Amino acid sequence: EVQLVQSGAEVKKPGESLKISCKGSGYSFTSYWIGWVRQMPGKGLEWMGIIYPGDSDTRYSPSFQGQVTISADKSISTAYLQWSSLKASDTAMYYCARQDGSGTSINYWGQGTLVSVSS
Amino acid sequence: QSALTQPASVSGSPGQSIIISCTGTSSDVGGYKYVSWFQQHPGKAPKLMINDVSNRPSGVSNRFSGSKSGNTASLTISGLQAEDEADYYCTSYTSSSPLHVVFGGGTKLTVL
């Protein structure tokens, strides 16, 4: 069974750094694109960027380029989303999501990680 | 502004049918058979309801169906039930983004 298990909720202050994780199991982690989705309170889903763990090819949505870093450690089947300096506007639910084998659609989601940033 | 356009809200009474549209371009919805629909209840992760325009994954009620005409895809929910009240999002493969997939802005379904 394919599973994406994300790290727990985080409460941070503006300016702090953060790295959240998404561990994949039940499939070949290196063979599928995996991405991150932001959902701000009461808003829709925003595709932030994707990574192919097999060769670490990483791509970002223009809205998120330079704002976050996506990475993966294939030795432990885990993808990451990190911030170097959080802002209050980063407060949101973040989901990891795996694309299908052809990269044409998303077919699995993590349970979400709530990030709250407040002074 | 989302790449795919969905109505902000739709509503229907129990037992009725509703249709949610998802309009894109020839670079996404119109050019490929890779439209998906997701259901999201408050506080929950999105759930795949339809993929490849009209395919229903195992376990999804047959009250949900998908179709496409030109640059517009549609999700039909028949025999509306209270539990169908949720947000619905469409996605499509796109040839115009290196991220492969584009999202719709989401539609809030209210069961009256």
mmCIF file of C-alpha atoms in Angstrom:
data_model
loop_
_atom_site.group_PDB
_atom_site.id
_atom_site.type_symbol
_atom_site.label_atom_id
_atom_site.label_comp_id
_atom_site.label_asym_id
_atom_site.label_seq_id
_atom_site.Cartn_x
_atom_site.Cartn_y
_atom_site.Cartn_z
ATOM 1 C CA GLU A 1 0.000 0.000 0.000
ATOM 2 C CA VAL A 2 1.374 3.408 -0.995
ATOM 3 C CA GLN A 3 1.636 5.787 1.958
ATOM 4 C CA LEU A 4 2.975 9.307 2.395
ATOM 5 C CA VAL A 5 3.449 10.150 6.074
ATOM 6 C CA GLN A 6 4.244 13.741 6.968
ATOM 7 C CA SER A 7 5.880 15.210 10.040
ATOM 8 C CA GLY A 8 3.820 16.836 12.755
ATOM 9 C CA ALA A 9 2.435 20.327 13.204
ATOM 10 C CA GLU A 10 4.880 23.158 13.814
ATOM 11 C CA VAL A 11 4.573 26.463 15.661
ATOM 12 C CA LYS A 12 7.299 28.944 14.779
ATOM 13 C CA LYS A 13 8.207 32.604 15.061
ATOM 14 C CA PRO A 14 8.889 34.914 12.111
ATOM 15 C CA GLY A 15 12.492 34.677 10.978
ATOM 16 C CA GLU A 16 12.981 31.092 12.187
ATOM 17 C CA SER A 17 13.928 28.250 9.887
ATOM 18 C CA LEU A 18 11.929 25.071 9.358
ATOM 19 C CA LYS A 19 12.158 21.765 7.523
ATOM 20 C CA ILE A 20 9.133 19.480 7.237
ATOM 21 C CA SER A 21 9.198 15.961 5.889
ATOM 22 C CA CYS A 22 7.211 13.425 3.907
ATOM 23 C CA LYS A 23 8.174 9.749 4.071
ATOM 24 C CA GLY A 24 7.070 7.511 1.248
ATOM 25 C CA SER A 25 6.501 3.775 1.559
ATOM 26 C CA GLY A 26 4.936 0.955 -0.409
ATOM 27 C CA TYR A 27 6.521 1.967 -3.708
ATOM 28 C CA SER A 28 9.851 2.719 -5.357
ATOM 29 C CA PHE A 29 10.551 6.179 -3.932
ATOM 30 C CA THR A 30 13.118 7.055 -6.576
ATOM 31 C CA SER A 31 10.779 6.400 -9.517
ATOM 32 C CA TYR A 32 8.000 8.938 -8.971
ATOM 33 C CA TRP A 33 7.803 12.725 -8.888
ATOM 34 C CA ILE A 34 6.725 14.018 -5.485
ATOM 35 C CA GLY A 35 5.610 17.559 -4.810
ATOM 36 C CA TRP A 36 4.392 20.001 -2.196
ATOM 37 C CA VAL A 37 1.048 21.794 -2.060
ATOM 38 C CA ARG A 38 0.213 24.831 0.049
ATOM 39 C CA GLN A 39 -3.264 25.509 1.366
ATOM 40 C CA MET A 40 -3.614 28.790 3.197
ATOM 41 C CA PRO A 41 -6.502 29.106 5.657
ATOM 42 C CA GLY A 42 -9.799 29.054 3.781
ATOM 43 C CA LYS A 43 -8.075 29.016 0.394
ATOM 44 C CA GLY A 44 -7.403 26.625 -2.474
ATOM 45 C CA LEU A 45 -4.575 24.266 -3.313
ATOM 46 C CA GLU A 46 -1.335 25.728 -4.703
ATOM 47 C CA TRP A 47 1.282 23.541 -6.396
ATOM 48 C CA MET A 48 4.628 24.733 -5.001
ATOM 49 C CA GLY A 49 7.158 22.487 -6.692
ATOM 50 C CA ILE A 50 8.232 18.944 -7.409
ATOM 51 C CA ILE A 51 11.285 16.723 -7.123
ATOM 52 C CA TYR A 52 12.293 13.463 -8.784
ATOM 53 C CA PRO A 53 14.195 11.620 -6.051
ATOM 54 C CA GLY A 54 15.954 9.380 -8.548
ATOM 55 C CA ASP A 55 18.147 12.220 -9.819
ATOM 56 C CA SER A 56 17.051 15.138 -7.580
ATOM 57 C CA ASP A 57 15.647 17.080 -10.558
ATOM 58 C CA THR A 58 13.748 19.873 -8.776
ATOM 59 C CA ARG A 59 11.290 22.371 -10.242
ATOM 60 C CA TYR A 60 9.454 25.256 -8.609
ATOM 61 C CA SER A 61 6.316 27.215 -9.355
ATOM 62 C CA PRO A 62 7.318 30.830 -10.097
ATOM 63 C CA SER A 63 5.372 31.950 -7.011
ATOM 64 C CA PHE A 64 7.560 29.837 -4.742
ATOM 65 C CA GLN A 65 10.948 30.010 -6.475
ATOM 66 C CA GLY A 66 13.468 31.404 -4.007
ATOM 67 C CA GLN A 67 10.994 31.238 -1.127
ATOM 68 C CA VAL A 68 11.361 27.555 -0.224
ATOM 69 C CA THR A 69 13.701 24.651 -0.901
ATOM 70 C CA ILE A 70 12.540 21.181 -1.874
ATOM 71 C CA SER A 71 14.886 18.252 -1.385
ATOM 72 C CA ALA A 72 14.856 14.491 -0.947
ATOM 73 C CA ASP A 73 16.931 11.809 0.750
ATOM 74 C CA LYS A 74 16.409 8.646 -1.237
ATOM 75 C CA SER A 75 18.281 6.542 1.326
ATOM 76 C CA ILE A 76 15.369 7.038 3.726
ATOM 77 C CA SER A 77 12.605 7.622 1.131
ATOM 78 C CA THR A 78 11.859 11.083 2.457
ATOM 79 C CA ALA A 79 11.115 14.389 0.758
ATOM 80 C CA TYR A 80 11.522 17.745 2.465
ATOM 81 C CA LEU A 81 10.213 21.273 2.283
ATOM 82 C CA GLN A 82 12.230 23.940 4.034
ATOM 83 C CA TRP A 83 12.263 27.623 4.796
ATOM 84 C CA SER A 84 15.288 29.650 5.851
ATOM 85 C CA SER A 85 13.309 32.549 7.299
ATOM 86 C CA LEU A 86 9.605 32.080 7.955
ATOM 87 C CA LYS A 87 7.015 34.807 7.576
ATOM 88 C CA ALA A 88 3.558 35.059 9.078
ATOM 89 C CA SER A 89 2.202 34.601 5.562
ATOM 90 C CA ASP A 90 3.728 31.086 5.480
ATOM 91 C CA THR A 91 1.028 29.986 7.917
ATOM 92 C CA ALA A 92 -0.775 27.217 6.067
ATOM 93 C CA MET A 93 -1.376 23.508 5.716
ATOM 94 C CA TYR A 94 1.244 21.834 3.557
ATOM 95 C CA TYR A 95 0.620 18.557 1.769
ATOM 96 C CA CYS A 96 3.037 16.331 -0.055
ATOM 97 C CA ALA A 97 1.614 14.587 -3.104
ATOM 98 C CA ARG A 98 2.953 11.903 -5.408
ATOM 99 C CA GLN A 99 2.451 11.933 -9.140
ATOM 100 C CA ASP A 100 1.699 8.769 -11.090
ATOM 101 C CA GLY A 101 4.323 6.906 -13.054
ATOM 102 C CA SER A 102 3.904 9.001 -16.168
ATOM 103 C CA GLY A 103 3.892 12.272 -14.219
ATOM 104 C CA THR A 104 0.524 13.227 -15.694
ATOM 105 C CA SER A 105 -1.529 13.338 -12.498
ATOM 106 C CA ILE A 106 -1.437 13.174 -8.715
ATOM 107 C CA ASN A 107 -2.671 9.968 -7.164
ATOM 108 C CA TYR A 108 -1.499 9.951 -3.550
ATOM 109 C CA TRP A 109 -1.455 12.577 -0.810
ATOM 110 C CA GLY A 110 0.113 12.900 2.607
ATOM 111 C CA GLN A 111 -2.048 13.758 5.599
ATOM 112 C CA GLY A 112 -0.779 17.336 5.767
ATOM 113 C CA THR A 113 1.475 19.349 8.073
ATOM 114 C CA LEU A 114 0.106 22.499 9.681
ATOM 115 C CA VAL A 115 2.663 25.283 9.944
ATOM 116 C CA SER A 116 1.765 28.249 12.146
ATOM 117 C CA VAL A 117 4.015 31.307 12.179
ATOM 118 C CA SER A 118 3.303 33.993 14.727
ATOM 119 C CA SER A 119 5.226 36.313 16.987
ATOM 120 C CA GLN B 1 -5.148 33.128 -10.289
ATOM 121 C CA SER B 2 -5.406 29.386 -10.912
ATOM 122 C CA ALA B 3 -4.575 27.906 -14.293
ATOM 123 C CA LEU B 4 -7.897 26.048 -14.480
ATOM 124 C CA THR B 5 -11.188 27.867 -13.922
ATOM 125 C CA GLN B 6 -13.873 26.415 -11.661
ATOM 126 C CA PRO B 7 -17.026 28.024 -10.307
ATOM 127 C CA ALA B 8 -16.538 29.222 -6.757
ATOM 128 C CA SER B 9 -19.647 27.481 -5.533
ATOM 129 C CA VAL B 10 -22.462 25.193 -6.550
ATOM 130 C CA SER B 11 -25.389 23.875 -4.575
ATOM 131 C CA GLY B 12 -28.070 21.246 -4.808
ATOM 132 C CA SER B 13 -30.693 19.466 -2.774
ATOM 133 C CA PRO B 14 -30.398 15.866 -1.609
ATOM 134 C CA GLY B 15 -31.178 13.467 -4.429
ATOM 135 C CA GLN B 16 -30.483 16.001 -7.170
ATOM 136 C CA SER B 17 -27.556 16.028 -9.593
ATOM 137 C CA ILE B 18 -24.984 18.770 -9.930
ATOM 138 C CA ILE B 19 -22.191 19.486 -12.391
ATOM 139 C CA ILE B 20 -18.909 21.215 -11.615
ATOM 140 C CA SER B 21 -16.970 22.556 -14.581
ATOM 141 C CA CYS B 22 -13.230 22.958 -15.030
ATOM 142 C CA THR B 23 -12.073 25.075 -17.961
ATOM 143 C CA GLY B 24 -8.538 25.174 -19.273
ATOM 144 C CA THR B 25 -6.815 25.442 -22.630
ATOM 145 C CA SER B 26 -5.560 23.217 -25.418
ATOM 146 C CA SER B 27 -2.265 22.949 -23.501
ATOM 147 C CA ASP B 28 -3.934 21.166 -20.610
ATOM 148 C CA VAL B 29 -7.570 20.025 -20.361
ATOM 149 C CA GLY B 30 -8.243 20.183 -24.088
ATOM 150 C CA GLY B 31 -5.078 18.481 -25.199
ATOM 151 C CA TYR B 32 -4.858 15.462 -22.939
ATOM 152 C CA LYS B 33 -6.946 12.807 -21.229
ATOM 153 C CA TYR B 34 -5.379 13.479 -17.829
ATOM 154 C CA VAL B 35 -7.977 15.366 -15.825
ATOM 155 C CA SER B 36 -8.465 14.409 -12.180
ATOM 156 C CA TRP B 37 -10.997 15.460 -9.569
ATOM 157 C CA PHE B 38 -10.373 15.602 -5.822
ATOM 158 C CA GLN B 39 -12.783 15.935 -2.920
ATOM 159 C CA GLN B 40 -11.646 17.719 0.227
ATOM 160 C CA HIS B 41 -13.594 17.830 3.463
ATOM 161 C CA PRO B 42 -12.617 20.462 6.054
ATOM 162 C CA GLY B 43 -9.384 19.598 7.810
ATOM 163 C CA LYS B 44 -8.759 16.562 5.602
ATOM 164 C CA ALA B 45 -6.373 15.776 2.792
ATOM 165 C CA PRO B 46 -7.763 15.752 -0.753
ATOM 166 C CA LYS B 47 -9.194 12.435 -1.931
ATOM 167 C CA LEU B 48 -8.985 11.257 -5.536
ATOM 168 C CA MET B 49 -12.472 10.791 -6.983
ATOM 169 C CA ILE B 50 -11.852 10.683 -10.746
ATOM 170 C CA ASN B 51 -8.697 10.314 -12.849
ATOM 171 C CA ASP B 52 -7.980 10.163 -16.551
ATOM 172 C CA VAL B 53 -11.128 12.266 -17.194
ATOM 173 C CA SER B 54 -13.661 9.581 -16.345
ATOM 174 C CA ASN B 55 -12.015 6.737 -14.432
ATOM 175 C CA ARG B 56 -13.311 6.062 -10.940
ATOM 176 C CA PRO B 57 -10.732 4.566 -8.555
ATOM 177 C CA SER B 58 -11.748 1.559 -6.538
ATOM 178 C CA GLY B 59 -13.966 2.480 -3.611
ATOM 179 C CA VAL B 60 -15.359 5.704 -5.092
ATOM 180 C CA SER B 61 -19.145 5.793 -5.367
ATOM 181 C CA ASN B 62 -20.586 5.410 -8.864
ATOM 182 C CA ARG B 63 -22.607 8.557 -8.169
ATOM 183 C CA PHE B 64 -19.452 10.415 -9.224
ATOM 184 C CA SER B 65 -18.649 10.621 -12.919
ATOM 185 C CA GLY B 66 -16.368 12.682 -15.121
ATOM 186 C CA SER B 67 -16.363 13.834 -18.722
ATOM 187 C CA LYS B 68 -14.670 16.284 -21.042
ATOM 188 C CA SER B 69 -15.629 18.359 -24.066
ATOM 189 C CA GLY B 70 -13.053 20.552 -25.709
ATOM 190 C CA ASN B 71 -11.215 22.611 -23.099
ATOM 191 C CA THR B 72 -13.778 21.969 -20.354
ATOM 192 C CA ALA B 73 -13.966 18.980 -18.053
ATOM 193 C CA SER B 74 -16.939 18.256 -15.835
ATOM 194 C CA LEU B 75 -17.619 16.375 -12.625
ATOM 195 C CA THR B 76 -21.173 15.146 -12.168
ATOM 196 C CA ILE B 77 -22.482 14.039 -8.799
ATOM 197 C CA SER B 78 -25.833 12.326 -8.957
ATOM 198 C CA GLY B 79 -28.170 11.491 -6.081
ATOM 199 C CA LEU B 80 -26.621 14.193 -3.898
ATOM 200 C CA GLN B 81 -26.064 13.233 -0.283
ATOM 201 C CA ALA B 82 -25.202 15.378 2.715
ATOM 202 C CA GLU B 83 -21.752 13.755 2.886
ATOM 203 C CA ASP B 84 -20.945 15.108 -0.584
ATOM 204 C CA GLU B 85 -20.738 18.626 0.836
ATOM 205 C CA ALA B 86 -17.069 19.483 0.396
ATOM 206 C CA ASP B 87 -14.611 21.390 -1.753
ATOM 207 C CA TYR B 88 -13.793 19.917 -5.156
ATOM 208 C CA TYR B 89 -10.642 20.557 -7.157
ATOM 209 C CA CYS B 90 -9.743 19.618 -10.708
ATOM 210 C CA THR B 91 -6.222 19.089 -11.988
ATOM 211 C CA SER B 92 -4.856 18.459 -15.455
ATOM 212 C CA TYR B 93 -1.601 17.490 -17.033
ATOM 213 C CA THR B 94 -0.116 20.499 -18.793
ATOM 214 C CA SER B 95 2.497 20.808 -21.490
ATOM 215 C CA SER B 96 3.166 24.433 -20.584
ATOM 216 C CA SER B 97 4.636 23.951 -17.113
ATOM 217 C CA PRO B 98 7.655 21.919 -15.984
ATOM 218 C CA LEU B 99 5.586 20.935 -12.936
ATOM 219 C CA HIS B 100 3.429 18.713 -15.186
ATOM 220 C CA VAL B 101 0.167 19.439 -13.369
ATOM 221 C CA VAL B 102 -2.046 22.496 -12.978
ATOM 222 C CA PHE B 103 -4.810 23.015 -10.420
ATOM 223 C CA GLY B 104 -8.245 24.541 -10.517
ATOM 224 C CA GLY B 105 -9.224 27.112 -7.923
ATOM 225 C CA GLY B 106 -11.726 24.824 -6.240
ATOM 226 C CA THR B 107 -15.516 24.687 -5.960
ATOM 227 C CA LYS B 108 -17.485 24.649 -2.708
ATOM 228 C CA LEU B 109 -20.421 22.252 -2.971
ATOM 229 C CA THR B 110 -23.271 22.954 -0.591
ATOM 230 C CA VAL B 111 -25.987 20.374 -0.100
ATOM 231 C CA LEU B 112 -29.101 22.338 0.804
#
